[in-house]
Short mmCIF file of C-alpha atoms and ligand atoms in Angstrom, two decimals:
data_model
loop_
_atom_site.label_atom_id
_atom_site.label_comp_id
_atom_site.label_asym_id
_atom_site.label_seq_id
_atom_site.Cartn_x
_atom_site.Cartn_y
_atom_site.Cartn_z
CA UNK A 1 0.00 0.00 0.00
CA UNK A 2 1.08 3.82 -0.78
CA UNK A 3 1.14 5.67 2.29
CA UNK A 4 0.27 9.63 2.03
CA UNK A 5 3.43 11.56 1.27
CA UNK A 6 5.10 9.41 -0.57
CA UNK A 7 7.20 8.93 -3.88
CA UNK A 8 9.09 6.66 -5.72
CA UNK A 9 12.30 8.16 -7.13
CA UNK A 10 14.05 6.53 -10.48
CA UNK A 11 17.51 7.56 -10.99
CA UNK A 12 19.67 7.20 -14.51
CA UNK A 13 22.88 7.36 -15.21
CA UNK A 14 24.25 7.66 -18.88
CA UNK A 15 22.11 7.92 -21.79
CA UNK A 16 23.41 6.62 -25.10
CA UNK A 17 27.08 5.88 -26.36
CA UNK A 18 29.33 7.08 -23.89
CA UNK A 19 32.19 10.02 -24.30
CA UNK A 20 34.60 9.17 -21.34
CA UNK A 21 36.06 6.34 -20.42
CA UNK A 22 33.63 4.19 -18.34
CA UNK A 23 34.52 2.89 -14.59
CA UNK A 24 34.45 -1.06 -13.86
CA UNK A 25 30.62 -1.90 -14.14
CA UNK A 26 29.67 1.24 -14.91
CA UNK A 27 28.18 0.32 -18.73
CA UNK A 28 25.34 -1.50 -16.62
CA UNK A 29 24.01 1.63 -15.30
CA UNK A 30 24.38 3.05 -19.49
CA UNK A 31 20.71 2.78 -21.55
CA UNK A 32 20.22 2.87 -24.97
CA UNK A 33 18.56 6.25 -25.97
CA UNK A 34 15.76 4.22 -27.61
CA UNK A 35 15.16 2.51 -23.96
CA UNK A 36 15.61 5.63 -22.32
CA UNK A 37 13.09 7.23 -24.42
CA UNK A 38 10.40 4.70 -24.07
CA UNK A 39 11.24 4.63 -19.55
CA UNK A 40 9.88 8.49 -20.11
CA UNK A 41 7.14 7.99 -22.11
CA UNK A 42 6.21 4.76 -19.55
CA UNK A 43 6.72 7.54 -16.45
CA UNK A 44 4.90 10.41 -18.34
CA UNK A 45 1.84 8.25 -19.01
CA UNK A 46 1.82 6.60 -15.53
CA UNK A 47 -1.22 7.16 -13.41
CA UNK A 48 1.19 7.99 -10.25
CA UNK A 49 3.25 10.19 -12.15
CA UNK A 50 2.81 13.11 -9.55
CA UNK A 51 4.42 10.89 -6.98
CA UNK A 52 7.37 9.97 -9.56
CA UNK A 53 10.66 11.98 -9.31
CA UNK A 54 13.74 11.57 -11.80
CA UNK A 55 16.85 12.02 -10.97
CA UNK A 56 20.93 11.63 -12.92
CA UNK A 57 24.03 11.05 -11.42
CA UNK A 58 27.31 11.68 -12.32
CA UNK A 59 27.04 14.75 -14.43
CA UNK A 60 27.11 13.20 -17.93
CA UNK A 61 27.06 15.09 -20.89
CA UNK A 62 24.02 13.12 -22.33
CA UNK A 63 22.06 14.83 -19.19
CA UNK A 64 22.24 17.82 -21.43
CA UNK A 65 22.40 16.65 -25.16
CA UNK A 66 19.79 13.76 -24.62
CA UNK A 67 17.90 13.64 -21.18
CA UNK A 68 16.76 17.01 -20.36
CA UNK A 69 14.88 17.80 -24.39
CA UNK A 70 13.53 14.52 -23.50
CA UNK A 71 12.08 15.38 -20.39
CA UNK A 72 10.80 18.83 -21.47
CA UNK A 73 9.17 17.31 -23.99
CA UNK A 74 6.84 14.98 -21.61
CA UNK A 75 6.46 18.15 -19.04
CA UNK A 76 8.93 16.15 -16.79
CA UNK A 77 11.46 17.77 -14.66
CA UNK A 78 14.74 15.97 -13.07
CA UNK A 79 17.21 16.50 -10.01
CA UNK A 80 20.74 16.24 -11.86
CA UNK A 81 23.71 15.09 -9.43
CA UNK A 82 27.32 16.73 -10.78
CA UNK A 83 30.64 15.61 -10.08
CA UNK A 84 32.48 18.33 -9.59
CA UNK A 85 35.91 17.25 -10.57
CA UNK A 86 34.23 15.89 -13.65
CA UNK A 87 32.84 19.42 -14.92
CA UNK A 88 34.03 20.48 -18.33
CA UNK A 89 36.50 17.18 -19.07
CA UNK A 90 35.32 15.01 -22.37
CA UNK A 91 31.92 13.35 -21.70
CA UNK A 92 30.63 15.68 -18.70
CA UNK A 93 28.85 18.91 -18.42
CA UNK A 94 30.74 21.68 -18.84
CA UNK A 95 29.37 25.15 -16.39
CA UNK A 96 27.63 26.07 -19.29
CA UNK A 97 25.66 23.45 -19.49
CA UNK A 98 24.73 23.16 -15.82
CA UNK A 99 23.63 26.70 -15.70
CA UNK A 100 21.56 25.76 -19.77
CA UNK A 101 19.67 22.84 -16.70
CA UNK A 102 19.19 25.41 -14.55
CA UNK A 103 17.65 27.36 -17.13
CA UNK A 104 14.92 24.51 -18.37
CA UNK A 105 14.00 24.24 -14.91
CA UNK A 106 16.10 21.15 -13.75
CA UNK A 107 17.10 21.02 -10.40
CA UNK A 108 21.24 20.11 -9.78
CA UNK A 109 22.60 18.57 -6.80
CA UNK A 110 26.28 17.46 -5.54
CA UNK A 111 27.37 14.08 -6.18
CA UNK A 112 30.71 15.17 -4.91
CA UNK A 113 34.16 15.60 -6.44
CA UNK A 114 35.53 12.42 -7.58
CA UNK A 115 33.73 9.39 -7.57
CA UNK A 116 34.34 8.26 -3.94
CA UNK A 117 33.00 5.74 -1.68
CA UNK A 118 32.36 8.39 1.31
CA UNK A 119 32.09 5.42 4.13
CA UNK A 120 35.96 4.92 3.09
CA UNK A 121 37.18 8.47 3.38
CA UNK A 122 38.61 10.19 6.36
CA UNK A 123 36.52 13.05 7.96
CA UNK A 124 39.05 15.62 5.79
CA UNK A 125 38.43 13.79 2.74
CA UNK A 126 34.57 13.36 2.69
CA UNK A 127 34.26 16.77 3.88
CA UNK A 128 36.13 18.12 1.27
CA UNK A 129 33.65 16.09 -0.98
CA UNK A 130 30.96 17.80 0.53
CA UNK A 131 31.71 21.23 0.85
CA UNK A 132 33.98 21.84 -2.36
CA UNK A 133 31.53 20.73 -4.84
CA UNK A 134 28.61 22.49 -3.03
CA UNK A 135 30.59 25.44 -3.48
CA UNK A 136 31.57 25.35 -7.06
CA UNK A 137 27.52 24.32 -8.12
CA UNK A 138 26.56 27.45 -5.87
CA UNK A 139 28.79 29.09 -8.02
CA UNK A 140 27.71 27.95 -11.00
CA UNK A 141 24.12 28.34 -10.62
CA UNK A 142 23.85 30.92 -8.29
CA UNK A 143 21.79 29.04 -6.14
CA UNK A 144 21.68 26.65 -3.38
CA UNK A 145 22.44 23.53 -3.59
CA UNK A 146 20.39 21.29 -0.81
CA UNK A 147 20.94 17.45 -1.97
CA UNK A 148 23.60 15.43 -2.40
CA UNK A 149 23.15 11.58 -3.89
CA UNK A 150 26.32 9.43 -2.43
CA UNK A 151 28.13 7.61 -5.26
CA UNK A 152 27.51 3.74 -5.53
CA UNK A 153 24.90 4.29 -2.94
CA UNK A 154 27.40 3.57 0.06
CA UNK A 155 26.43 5.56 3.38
CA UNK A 156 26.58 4.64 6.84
CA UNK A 157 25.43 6.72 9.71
CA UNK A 158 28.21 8.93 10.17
CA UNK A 159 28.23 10.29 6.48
CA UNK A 160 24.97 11.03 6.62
CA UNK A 161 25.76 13.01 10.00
CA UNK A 162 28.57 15.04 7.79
CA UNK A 163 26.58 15.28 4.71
CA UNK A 164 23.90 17.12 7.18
CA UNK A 165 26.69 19.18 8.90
CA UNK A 166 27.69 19.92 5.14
CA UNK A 167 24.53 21.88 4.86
CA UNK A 168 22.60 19.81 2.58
CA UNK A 169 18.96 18.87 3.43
CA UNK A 170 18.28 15.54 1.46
CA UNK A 171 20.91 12.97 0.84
CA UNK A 172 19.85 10.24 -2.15
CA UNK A 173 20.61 7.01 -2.03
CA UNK A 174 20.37 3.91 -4.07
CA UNK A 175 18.06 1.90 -1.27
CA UNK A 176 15.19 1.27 -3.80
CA UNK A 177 12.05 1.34 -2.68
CA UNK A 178 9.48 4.29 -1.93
CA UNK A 179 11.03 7.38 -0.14
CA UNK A 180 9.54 9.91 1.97
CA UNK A 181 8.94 13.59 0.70
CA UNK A 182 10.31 15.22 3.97
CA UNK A 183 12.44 12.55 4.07
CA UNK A 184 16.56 13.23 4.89
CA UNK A 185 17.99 9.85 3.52
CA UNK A 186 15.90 9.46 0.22
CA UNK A 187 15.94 6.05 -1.46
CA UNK A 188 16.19 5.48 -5.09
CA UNK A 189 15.76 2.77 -7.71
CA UNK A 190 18.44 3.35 -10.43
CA UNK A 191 17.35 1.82 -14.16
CA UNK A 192 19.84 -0.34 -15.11
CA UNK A 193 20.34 -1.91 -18.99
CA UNK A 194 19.17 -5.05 -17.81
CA UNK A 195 16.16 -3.50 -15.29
CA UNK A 196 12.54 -5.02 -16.97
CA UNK A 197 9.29 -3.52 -17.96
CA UNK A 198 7.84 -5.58 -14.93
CA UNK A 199 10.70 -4.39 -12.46
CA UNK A 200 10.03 -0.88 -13.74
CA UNK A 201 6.40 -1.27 -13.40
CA UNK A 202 6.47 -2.55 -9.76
CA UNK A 203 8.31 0.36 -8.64
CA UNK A 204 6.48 3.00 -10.41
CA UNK A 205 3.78 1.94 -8.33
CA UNK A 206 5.84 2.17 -5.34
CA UNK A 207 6.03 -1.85 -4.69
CA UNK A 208 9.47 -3.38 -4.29
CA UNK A 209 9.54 -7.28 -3.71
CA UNK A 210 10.98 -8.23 -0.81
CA UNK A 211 13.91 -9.92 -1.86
CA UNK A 212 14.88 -6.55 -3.52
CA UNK A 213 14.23 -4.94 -0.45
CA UNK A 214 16.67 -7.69 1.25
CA UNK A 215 19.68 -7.34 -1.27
CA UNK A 216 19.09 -3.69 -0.97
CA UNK A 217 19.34 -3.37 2.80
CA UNK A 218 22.58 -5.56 2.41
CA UNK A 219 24.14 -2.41 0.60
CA UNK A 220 23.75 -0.21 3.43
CA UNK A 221 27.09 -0.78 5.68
CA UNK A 222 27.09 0.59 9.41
CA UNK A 223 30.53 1.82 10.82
CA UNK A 224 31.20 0.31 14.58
ZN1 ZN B 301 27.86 7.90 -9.50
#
């Protein structure tokens, strides 16, 4: 059942062939544009689609040249998670092109500077993720930036407690399931090339099977 106040949130990655390099694994988390494309229109025509929020990580160029037309297209708006460090080099957005999201309404959030597991990272170095690339979207967009989505989906309790201290207000996840809109730690179901039409259909509609929710819960890792 769909409690009151909540959403599902579905979170891409790269759309189309890639311009970088790609990390170890990473081409799972790549769709074909064509797949991409017909995700939207399944999201745009879904009877929950007021409790469906989109969101990108990593700060791809094809957030630019193929998601965000896309979504403007179906009256959708996203949440678009930069890595800093990654801003302007081959493949990612340049400032330009953050500020062009800005402009068609997109929302953009920290994802951090590298591409860092923050439960591995001493206090200096995760805060340094935190509040440098912050900083530079600020910047950029002249605006505040309140969310930050934790790459791979790694967290424990004390990174949320610095990502908090950072300033932010939401921190994104990879838990899957539902999230709460108030909600500080927001889960999120990332589309993968291999994710189904049934898969994608179950959490649309906000229900995750349980042994998701099991494997999914295994990814969260508590510091002693
Ligand atoms: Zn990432």
């Amino acid at each position: 059942m769909t409690r009151a106040g909540e959403y599902r949130i579905v979170n891409f990655h790269g759309i189309g062939a890639p311009l970088r390099e790609l990390e170890p694994g990473e081409a799972d988390y790549w769709l074909s544009r064509d797949r991409f494309l017909a995700i939207l229109d399944r999201i745009a025509s879904h009877p929950a689609r007021e409790r469906i929020y989109i969101t990108f990580d990593d700060g791809n160029a094809s957030d630019l040249l193929i998601a965000a037309p896309e979504l403007r297209r179906r009256g959708l708006r996203a949440e678009f998670f930069v890595l800093t460090g990654r801003i302007g080099k081959e493949g990612s957005l340049t400032a330009d092109d953050i500020r062009t999201l800005i402009a068609l309404e997109m929302r953009i959030g920290s994802h951090g500077v590298g591409h860092r597991d923050w439960t591995r990272l001493t206090t200096s170095e995760l805060n340094y993720e935190l509040e440098a690339s912050k900083a530079r979207l600020e910047e950029i967009c002249g605006c505040r930036v309140n969310a930050a989505s934790m790459p791979f989906g790694w967290y424990n309790a004390s990174v949320l407690k610095r990502i908090r201290n950072a300033g932010y207000k939401a921190a994104y996840s990879s838990g899957g399931g539902s999230a709460e809109v108030e909600g500080f730690l927001r889960p999120r179901n990332s589309v993968r090339s291999e994710t189904a039409d049934s898969t994608l259909d179950d959490v649309l509609s906000g229900q995750v099977p349980f042994w998701r929710r099991l494997r999914n819960a295994a990814r969260t890792k508590f510091r002693v």
